[in-house]
Amino acid sequence: MEILIISGLSGAGKSKAASFLEDMGFYIVDNMPAAMILKFAEFCAGGNGRYDRVALVYDVRTSDSFTELFDVLEKLRGMGGVCRMLFLQASPEAVIKRYKETRRRHPLSGGTDTLEEAVRREIEVMRPVKEQADYVIDTSSLSTAQLRAELLRLFSEKDEKTGMTVAVTSFGFKYGLPLEADLVLDVRFLPNPFYIEELREKTGLDKDVSGYVFSFRQAREFLDKLKDLLTLTLPLYAEEGKTSLTVSVGCTGGRHRSVAVTHALTGYIRQLGYPVTEYHRDMPKG
């Protein structure tokens, strides 16, 4: 079992980090008191693998003293699993700017005269926690995509590509565009197996149909160009912060050409190392 404690300064990006870690397979619990962490860890350990990766968000509002947190960390690290702490920080100027933009109230503002005083006080209060952290990320100048990339680098179980899943969908233009599509590819220019009597009742998943489609030079060249496009753009989408991408391939009825191309693209994307699903929306309608 892997337990990650997410702590840090208010306004430094703990909520964003938690969201990204949830996309990576962590079970997230927000603002858990230190007194409950050990019992929760014991509960997760008996969860038959359901809670193998857990991230607990802990901040300055949770306790007046960090002694209990440090005791819990020591016990967790002795339980045999993996227990680590991530601390997110940002410069006072960056935190103040973020609070002004969101117009939220700083958790320590009640006992201070200014926002700047509250921010600097929290930096001092959280210093012992930062010293216990396994990882410290300064988000002062990080974009959302850069924060996600850093979290993927530190905590992804596999390659960074696992941070984004790809769905490839075939469809028929006569039934309308898929609403979820990020990229739409039109293959209606390819020779149509519908007009071949022995292929009409089959689909693009049948070898006879896919063999017919890719027997034409333009189909093979188009597929090669698509592979080049995906090889270039998929890493860029992942780096930009996308967690899912839907590629939709359309022909007239969504039964032959689009299905064959979708199936071929799915296999290639899988070879690139991305989690990928294949779906043929309109294939049964033929």
mmCIF file of N, CA and C in Angstrom, residues 138-245:
data_model
loop_
_atom_site.group_PDB
_atom_site.id
_atom_site.type_symbol
_atom_site.label_atom_id
_atom_site.label_comp_id
_atom_site.label_asym_id
_atom_site.label_seq_id
_atom_site.Cartn_x
_atom_site.Cartn_y
_atom_site.Cartn_z
ATOM 1 N N ASP A 138 7.843 23.945 -5.431
ATOM 2 C CA ASP A 138 7.535 25.367 -5.387
ATOM 3 C C ASP A 138 6.698 25.703 -6.622
ATOM 4 N N THR A 139 5.456 26.110 -6.395
ATOM 5 C CA THR A 139 4.530 26.351 -7.505
ATOM 6 C C THR A 139 4.456 27.817 -7.914
ATOM 7 N N SER A 140 5.352 28.648 -7.384
ATOM 8 C CA SER A 140 5.273 30.094 -7.628
ATOM 9 C C SER A 140 5.166 30.433 -9.106
ATOM 10 N N SER A 141 5.985 29.772 -9.915
ATOM 11 C CA SER A 141 6.020 30.090 -11.349
ATOM 12 C C SER A 141 5.583 28.918 -12.213
ATOM 13 N N LEU A 142 4.951 27.913 -11.602
ATOM 14 C CA LEU A 142 4.524 26.743 -12.361
ATOM 15 C C LEU A 142 3.127 26.953 -12.935
ATOM 16 N N SER A 143 2.961 26.609 -14.193
ATOM 17 C CA SER A 143 1.619 26.558 -14.769
ATOM 18 C C SER A 143 0.932 25.285 -14.287
ATOM 19 N N THR A 144 -0.375 25.197 -14.533
ATOM 20 C CA THR A 144 -1.111 23.985 -14.164
ATOM 21 C C THR A 144 -0.526 22.761 -14.852
ATOM 22 N N ALA A 145 -0.192 22.903 -16.129
ATOM 23 C CA ALA A 145 0.380 21.781 -16.881
ATOM 24 C C ALA A 145 1.741 21.388 -16.323
ATOM 25 N N GLN A 146 2.552 22.363 -15.913
ATOM 26 C CA GLN A 146 3.874 22.051 -15.369
ATOM 27 C C GLN A 146 3.774 21.351 -14.018
ATOM 28 N N LEU A 147 2.797 21.761 -13.205
ATOM 29 C CA LEU A 147 2.583 21.078 -11.926
ATOM 30 C C LEU A 147 2.191 19.630 -12.160
ATOM 31 N N ARG A 148 1.284 19.423 -13.088
ATOM 32 C CA ARG A 148 0.858 18.055 -13.403
ATOM 33 C C ARG A 148 2.033 17.215 -13.902
ATOM 34 N N ALA A 149 2.858 17.785 -14.770
ATOM 35 C CA ALA A 149 4.008 17.053 -15.300
ATOM 36 C C ALA A 149 4.977 16.668 -14.186
ATOM 37 N N GLU A 150 5.171 17.565 -13.222
ATOM 38 C CA GLU A 150 6.076 17.265 -12.112
ATOM 39 C C GLU A 150 5.506 16.150 -11.230
ATOM 40 N N LEU A 151 4.213 16.177 -10.997
ATOM 41 C CA LEU A 151 3.579 15.115 -10.213
ATOM 42 C C LEU A 151 3.661 13.772 -10.939
ATOM 43 N N LEU A 152 3.472 13.802 -12.251
ATOM 44 C CA LEU A 152 3.612 12.578 -13.036
ATOM 45 C C LEU A 152 5.027 12.032 -12.930
ATOM 46 N N ARG A 153 5.993 12.911 -12.988
ATOM 47 C CA ARG A 153 7.390 12.482 -12.891
ATOM 48 C C ARG A 153 7.686 11.827 -11.545
ATOM 49 N N LEU A 154 7.096 12.371 -10.493
ATOM 50 C CA LEU A 154 7.385 11.872 -9.151
ATOM 51 C C LEU A 154 6.575 10.643 -8.767
ATOM 52 N N PHE A 155 5.303 10.590 -9.203
ATOM 53 C CA PHE A 155 4.398 9.600 -8.634
ATOM 54 C C PHE A 155 3.728 8.666 -9.639
ATOM 55 N N SER A 156 3.965 8.852 -10.922
ATOM 56 C CA SER A 156 3.381 7.937 -11.890
ATOM 57 C C SER A 156 4.008 6.563 -11.743
ATOM 58 N N GLU A 157 3.168 5.528 -11.784
ATOM 59 C CA GLU A 157 3.656 4.164 -11.613
ATOM 60 C C GLU A 157 4.434 3.688 -12.821
ATOM 61 N N LYS A 158 4.072 4.228 -13.986
ATOM 62 C CA LYS A 158 4.718 3.789 -15.221
ATOM 63 C C LYS A 158 5.347 4.984 -15.899
ATOM 64 N N ASP A 159 5.156 5.050 -17.194
ATOM 65 C CA ASP A 159 5.666 6.161 -17.985
ATOM 66 C C ASP A 159 4.745 7.354 -17.842
ATOM 67 N N GLU A 160 5.249 8.547 -18.127
ATOM 68 C CA GLU A 160 4.450 9.758 -18.044
ATOM 69 C C GLU A 160 3.210 9.681 -18.911
ATOM 70 N N LYS A 161 3.236 8.868 -19.972
ATOM 71 C CA LYS A 161 2.110 8.772 -20.889
ATOM 72 C C LYS A 161 0.853 8.270 -20.186
ATOM 73 N N THR A 162 1.025 7.506 -19.075
ATOM 74 C CA THR A 162 -0.141 6.958 -18.407
ATOM 75 C C THR A 162 -1.015 8.048 -17.817
ATOM 76 N N GLY A 163 -0.515 9.300 -17.794
ATOM 77 C CA GLY A 163 -1.343 10.376 -17.284
ATOM 78 C C GLY A 163 -2.472 10.743 -18.226
ATOM 79 N N MET A 164 -2.468 10.279 -19.463
ATOM 80 C CA MET A 164 -3.515 10.602 -20.423
ATOM 81 C C MET A 164 -4.021 9.319 -21.077
ATOM 82 N N THR A 165 -5.330 9.177 -21.108
ATOM 83 C CA THR A 165 -5.942 8.057 -21.802
ATOM 84 C C THR A 165 -6.507 8.548 -23.135
ATOM 85 N N VAL A 166 -6.518 7.665 -24.113
ATOM 86 C CA VAL A 166 -6.992 8.017 -25.454
ATOM 87 C C VAL A 166 -8.169 7.116 -25.808
ATOM 88 N N ALA A 167 -9.225 7.712 -26.323
ATOM 89 C CA ALA A 167 -10.374 6.956 -26.832
ATOM 90 C C ALA A 167 -10.465 7.201 -28.335
ATOM 91 N N VAL A 168 -10.549 6.116 -29.102
ATOM 92 C CA VAL A 168 -10.699 6.226 -30.560
ATOM 93 C C VAL A 168 -12.081 5.693 -30.918
ATOM 94 N N THR A 169 -12.881 6.520 -31.581
ATOM 95 C CA THR A 169 -14.282 6.198 -31.855
ATOM 96 C C THR A 169 -14.574 6.330 -33.340
ATOM 97 N N SER A 170 -15.233 5.327 -33.888
ATOM 98 C CA SER A 170 -15.726 5.454 -35.266
ATOM 99 C C SER A 170 -17.170 5.933 -35.219
ATOM 100 N N PHE A 171 -17.587 6.617 -36.282
ATOM 101 C CA PHE A 171 -18.964 7.110 -36.330
ATOM 102 C C PHE A 171 -19.368 7.341 -37.777
ATOM 103 N N GLY A 172 -20.670 7.507 -37.987
ATOM 104 C CA GLY A 172 -21.205 7.835 -39.305
ATOM 105 C C GLY A 172 -21.663 9.281 -39.338
ATOM 106 N N PHE A 173 -21.211 10.030 -40.329
ATOM 107 C CA PHE A 173 -21.588 11.442 -40.424
ATOM 108 C C PHE A 173 -23.098 11.624 -40.532
ATOM 109 N N LYS A 174 -23.777 10.660 -41.130
ATOM 110 C CA LYS A 174 -25.222 10.823 -41.288
ATOM 111 C C LYS A 174 -25.971 10.720 -39.964
ATOM 112 N N TYR A 175 -25.270 10.245 -38.913
ATOM 113 C CA TYR A 175 -25.875 10.167 -37.584
ATOM 114 C C TYR A 175 -25.409 11.310 -36.675
ATOM 115 N N GLY A 176 -24.573 12.190 -37.188
ATOM 116 C CA GLY A 176 -24.119 13.336 -36.407
ATOM 117 C C GLY A 176 -22.743 13.148 -35.808
ATOM 118 N N LEU A 177 -22.095 14.263 -35.520
ATOM 119 C CA LEU A 177 -20.752 14.233 -34.930
ATOM 120 C C LEU A 177 -20.821 13.817 -33.461
ATOM 121 N N PRO A 178 -19.833 13.069 -32.981
ATOM 122 C CA PRO A 178 -19.761 12.748 -31.548
ATOM 123 C C PRO A 178 -19.499 14.016 -30.747
ATOM 124 N N LEU A 179 -20.287 14.250 -29.727
ATOM 125 C CA LEU A 179 -20.151 15.475 -28.941
ATOM 126 C C LEU A 179 -18.843 15.525 -28.166
ATOM 127 N N GLU A 180 -18.306 14.347 -27.832
ATOM 128 C CA GLU A 180 -17.114 14.309 -26.989
ATOM 129 C C GLU A 180 -15.814 14.404 -27.776
ATOM 130 N N ALA A 181 -15.891 14.513 -29.104
ATOM 131 C CA ALA A 181 -14.692 14.458 -29.935
ATOM 132 C C ALA A 181 -13.766 15.646 -29.702
ATOM 133 N N ASP A 182 -12.465 15.359 -29.564
ATOM 134 C CA ASP A 182 -11.433 16.394 -29.551
ATOM 135 C C ASP A 182 -10.838 16.572 -30.949
ATOM 136 N N LEU A 183 -10.631 15.454 -31.642
ATOM 137 C CA LEU A 183 -10.134 15.462 -33.010
ATOM 138 C C LEU A 183 -11.123 14.691 -33.881
ATOM 139 N N VAL A 184 -11.505 15.264 -35.007
ATOM 140 C CA VAL A 184 -12.416 14.590 -35.938
ATOM 141 C C VAL A 184 -11.691 14.353 -37.256
ATOM 142 N N LEU A 185 -11.674 13.095 -37.695
ATOM 143 C CA LEU A 185 -11.017 12.710 -38.944
ATOM 144 C C LEU A 185 -12.080 12.207 -39.914
ATOM 145 N N ASP A 186 -12.071 12.732 -41.121
ATOM 146 C CA ASP A 186 -13.057 12.386 -42.143
ATOM 147 C C ASP A 186 -12.406 11.442 -43.154
ATOM 148 N N VAL A 187 -12.892 10.193 -43.249
ATOM 149 C CA VAL A 187 -12.309 9.222 -44.188
ATOM 150 C C VAL A 187 -13.271 8.894 -45.322
ATOM 151 N N ARG A 188 -14.204 9.796 -45.598
ATOM 152 C CA ARG A 188 -15.171 9.536 -46.668
ATOM 153 C C ARG A 188 -14.536 9.595 -48.055
ATOM 154 N N PHE A 189 -13.304 10.058 -48.155
ATOM 155 C CA PHE A 189 -12.624 10.091 -49.453
ATOM 156 C C PHE A 189 -12.081 8.718 -49.847
ATOM 157 N N LEU A 190 -12.056 7.763 -48.905
ATOM 158 C CA LEU A 190 -11.528 6.431 -49.213
ATOM 159 C C LEU A 190 -12.559 5.613 -49.996
ATOM 160 N N PRO A 191 -12.119 4.680 -50.834
ATOM 161 C CA PRO A 191 -13.052 3.801 -51.549
ATOM 162 C C PRO A 191 -13.985 3.085 -50.568
ATOM 163 N N ASN A 192 -15.244 3.014 -50.938
ATOM 164 C CA ASN A 192 -16.269 2.537 -50.002
ATOM 165 C C ASN A 192 -16.609 1.065 -50.227
ATOM 166 N N PRO A 193 -16.363 0.197 -49.216
ATOM 167 C CA PRO A 193 -16.702 -1.229 -49.343
ATOM 168 C C PRO A 193 -18.204 -1.475 -49.447
ATOM 169 N N PHE A 194 -19.012 -0.476 -49.114
ATOM 170 C CA PHE A 194 -20.457 -0.640 -49.180
ATOM 171 C C PHE A 194 -20.903 -1.042 -50.581
ATOM 172 N N TYR A 195 -20.172 -0.578 -51.595
ATOM 173 C CA TYR A 195 -20.575 -0.843 -52.973
ATOM 174 C C TYR A 195 -20.034 -2.170 -53.499
ATOM 175 N N ILE A 196 -19.357 -2.930 -52.631
ATOM 176 C CA ILE A 196 -18.916 -4.270 -52.983
ATOM 177 C C ILE A 196 -19.897 -5.239 -52.328
ATOM 178 N N GLU A 197 -20.657 -5.956 -53.132
ATOM 179 C CA GLU A 197 -21.777 -6.739 -52.608
ATOM 180 C C GLU A 197 -21.361 -7.700 -51.498
ATOM 181 N N GLU A 198 -20.230 -8.398 -51.685
ATOM 182 C CA GLU A 198 -19.835 -9.399 -50.682
ATOM 183 C C GLU A 198 -19.285 -8.757 -49.397
ATOM 184 N N LEU A 199 -19.034 -7.450 -49.422
ATOM 185 C CA LEU A 199 -18.519 -6.762 -48.231
ATOM 186 C C LEU A 199 -19.577 -5.920 -47.530
ATOM 187 N N ARG A 200 -20.693 -5.684 -48.197
ATOM 188 C CA ARG A 200 -21.682 -4.721 -47.701
ATOM 189 C C ARG A 200 -22.191 -5.062 -46.306
ATOM 190 N N GLU A 201 -22.457 -6.322 -46.031
ATOM 191 C CA GLU A 201 -23.031 -6.719 -44.744
ATOM 192 C C GLU A 201 -21.971 -6.946 -43.672
ATOM 193 N N LYS A 202 -20.702 -6.832 -44.037
ATOM 194 C CA LYS A 202 -19.632 -6.993 -43.054
ATOM 195 C C LYS A 202 -19.267 -5.628 -42.478
ATOM 196 N N THR A 203 -18.306 -5.618 -41.557
ATOM 197 C CA THR A 203 -17.871 -4.361 -40.935
ATOM 198 C C THR A 203 -16.367 -4.204 -41.118
ATOM 199 N N GLY A 204 -15.884 -3.030 -40.710
ATOM 200 C CA GLY A 204 -14.459 -2.751 -40.819
ATOM 201 C C GLY A 204 -13.590 -3.604 -39.920
ATOM 202 N N LEU A 205 -14.199 -4.352 -39.011
ATOM 203 C CA LEU A 205 -13.446 -5.274 -38.164
ATOM 204 C C LEU A 205 -13.168 -6.597 -38.869
ATOM 205 N N ASP A 206 -13.903 -6.861 -39.949
ATOM 206 C CA ASP A 206 -13.655 -8.067 -40.735
ATOM 207 C C ASP A 206 -12.420 -7.871 -41.600
ATOM 208 N N LYS A 207 -11.600 -8.897 -41.673
ATOM 209 C CA LYS A 207 -10.347 -8.797 -42.416
ATOM 210 C C LYS A 207 -10.592 -8.509 -43.895
ATOM 211 N N ASP A 208 -11.678 -9.036 -44.440
ATOM 212 C CA ASP A 208 -11.968 -8.779 -45.852
ATOM 213 C C ASP A 208 -12.190 -7.284 -46.105
ATOM 214 N N VAL A 209 -12.891 -6.630 -45.193
ATOM 215 C CA VAL A 209 -13.192 -5.209 -45.365
ATOM 216 C C VAL A 209 -11.950 -4.363 -45.136
ATOM 217 N N SER A 210 -11.242 -4.603 -44.027
ATOM 218 C CA SER A 210 -10.031 -3.816 -43.751
ATOM 219 C C SER A 210 -8.978 -4.056 -44.829
ATOM 220 N N GLY A 211 -8.912 -5.306 -45.326
ATOM 221 C CA GLY A 211 -7.978 -5.604 -46.407
ATOM 222 C C GLY A 211 -8.310 -4.820 -47.656
ATOM 223 N N TYR A 212 -9.607 -4.692 -47.950
ATOM 224 C CA TYR A 212 -10.035 -3.914 -49.107
ATOM 225 C C TYR A 212 -9.682 -2.433 -48.925
ATOM 226 N N VAL A 213 -10.014 -1.880 -47.746
ATOM 227 C CA VAL A 213 -9.758 -0.454 -47.486
ATOM 228 C C VAL A 213 -8.274 -0.134 -47.642
ATOM 229 N N PHE A 214 -7.424 -0.953 -47.028
ATOM 230 C CA PHE A 214 -5.993 -0.648 -47.028
ATOM 231 C C PHE A 214 -5.251 -1.237 -48.233
ATOM 232 N N SER A 215 -6.017 -1.779 -49.181
ATOM 233 C CA SER A 215 -5.387 -2.198 -50.432
ATOM 234 C C SER A 215 -5.114 -0.999 -51.331
ATOM 235 N N PHE A 216 -5.691 0.140 -50.998
ATOM 236 C CA PHE A 216 -5.528 1.342 -51.800
ATOM 237 C C PHE A 216 -4.387 2.195 -51.245
ATOM 238 N N ARG A 217 -3.577 2.714 -52.137
ATOM 239 C CA ARG A 217 -2.412 3.503 -51.751
ATOM 240 C C ARG A 217 -2.792 4.692 -50.882
ATOM 241 N N GLN A 218 -3.886 5.380 -51.241
ATOM 242 C CA GLN A 218 -4.259 6.571 -50.495
ATOM 243 C C GLN A 218 -4.637 6.238 -49.052
ATOM 244 N N ALA A 219 -5.205 5.061 -48.835
ATOM 245 C CA ALA A 219 -5.561 4.655 -47.471
ATOM 246 C C ALA A 219 -4.307 4.389 -46.644
ATOM 247 N N ARG A 220 -3.343 3.709 -47.237
ATOM 248 C CA ARG A 220 -2.098 3.409 -46.513
ATOM 249 C C ARG A 220 -1.321 4.692 -46.216
ATOM 250 N N GLU A 221 -1.262 5.592 -47.208
ATOM 251 C CA GLU A 221 -0.551 6.849 -46.982
ATOM 252 C C GLU A 221 -1.252 7.707 -45.935
ATOM 253 N N PHE A 222 -2.578 7.716 -45.964
ATOM 254 C CA PHE A 222 -3.335 8.489 -44.983
ATOM 255 C C PHE A 222 -3.076 7.954 -43.575
ATOM 256 N N LEU A 223 -3.063 6.629 -43.425
ATOM 257 C CA LEU A 223 -2.800 6.037 -42.118
ATOM 258 C C LEU A 223 -1.393 6.378 -41.639
ATOM 259 N N ASP A 224 -0.433 6.355 -42.531
ATOM 260 C CA ASP A 224 0.943 6.707 -42.156
ATOM 261 C C ASP A 224 1.016 8.156 -41.680
ATOM 262 N N LYS A 225 0.303 9.059 -42.372
ATOM 263 C CA LYS A 225 0.298 10.461 -41.967
ATOM 264 C C LYS A 225 -0.381 10.636 -40.606
ATOM 265 N N LEU A 226 -1.448 9.878 -40.378
ATOM 266 C CA LEU A 226 -2.122 9.943 -39.080
ATOM 267 C C LEU A 226 -1.196 9.466 -37.963
ATOM 268 N N LYS A 227 -0.429 8.423 -38.223
ATOM 269 C CA LYS A 227 0.511 7.920 -37.225
ATOM 270 C C LYS A 227 1.556 8.981 -36.900
ATOM 271 N N ASP A 228 2.037 9.664 -37.937
ATOM 272 C CA ASP A 228 3.007 10.735 -37.710
ATOM 273 C C ASP A 228 2.384 11.857 -36.868
ATOM 274 N N LEU A 229 1.129 12.194 -37.186
ATOM 275 C CA LEU A 229 0.433 13.246 -36.449
ATOM 276 C C LEU A 229 0.288 12.880 -34.975
ATOM 277 N N LEU A 230 -0.120 11.659 -34.702
ATOM 278 C CA LEU A 230 -0.328 11.233 -33.319
ATOM 279 C C LEU A 230 0.988 11.099 -32.570
ATOM 280 N N THR A 231 2.010 10.630 -33.250
ATOM 281 C CA THR A 231 3.327 10.533 -32.623
ATOM 282 C C THR A 231 3.807 11.901 -32.156
ATOM 283 N N LEU A 232 3.511 12.919 -32.952
ATOM 284 C CA LEU A 232 3.905 14.281 -32.602
ATOM 285 C C LEU A 232 3.016 14.880 -31.514
ATOM 286 N N THR A 233 1.691 14.731 -31.660
ATOM 287 C CA THR A 233 0.773 15.511 -30.824
ATOM 288 C C THR A 233 0.415 14.869 -29.492
ATOM 289 N N LEU A 234 0.374 13.550 -29.398
ATOM 290 C CA LEU A 234 -0.041 12.928 -28.137
ATOM 291 C C LEU A 234 0.844 13.347 -26.963
ATOM 292 N N PRO A 235 2.185 13.322 -27.107
ATOM 293 C CA PRO A 235 3.015 13.791 -25.985
ATOM 294 C C PRO A 235 2.766 15.262 -25.653
ATOM 295 N N LEU A 236 2.447 16.066 -26.671
ATOM 296 C CA LEU A 236 2.202 17.483 -26.430
ATOM 297 C C LEU A 236 0.888 17.695 -25.687
ATOM 298 N N TYR A 237 -0.138 16.908 -26.037
ATOM 299 C CA TYR A 237 -1.400 16.987 -25.296
ATOM 300 C C TYR A 237 -1.186 16.580 -23.841
ATOM 301 N N ALA A 238 -0.417 15.503 -23.616
ATOM 302 C CA ALA A 238 -0.138 15.040 -22.251
ATOM 303 C C ALA A 238 0.634 16.094 -21.470
ATOM 304 N N GLU A 239 1.602 16.710 -22.119
ATOM 305 C CA GLU A 239 2.419 17.736 -21.462
ATOM 306 C C GLU A 239 1.576 18.968 -21.125
ATOM 307 N N GLU A 240 0.613 19.274 -21.990
ATOM 308 C CA GLU A 240 -0.248 20.440 -21.778
ATOM 309 C C GLU A 240 -1.189 20.234 -20.596
ATOM 310 N N GLY A 241 -1.402 18.976 -20.199
ATOM 311 C CA GLY A 241 -2.223 18.702 -19.028
ATOM 312 C C GLY A 241 -3.501 17.947 -19.309
ATOM 313 N N LYS A 242 -3.707 17.502 -20.546
ATOM 314 C CA LYS A 242 -4.910 16.736 -20.866
ATOM 315 C C LYS A 242 -4.848 15.363 -20.206
ATOM 316 N N THR A 243 -5.943 14.949 -19.588
ATOM 317 C CA THR A 243 -6.003 13.621 -18.990
ATOM 318 C C THR A 243 -6.720 12.619 -19.880
ATOM 319 N N SER A 244 -7.481 13.121 -20.863
ATOM 320 C CA SER A 244 -8.157 12.226 -21.809
ATOM 321 C C SER A 244 -8.278 12.927 -23.150
ATOM 322 N N LEU A 245 -8.196 12.137 -24.209
ATOM 323 C CA LEU A 245 -8.294 12.667 -25.571
ATOM 324 C C LEU A 245 -9.160 11.717 -26.387
#
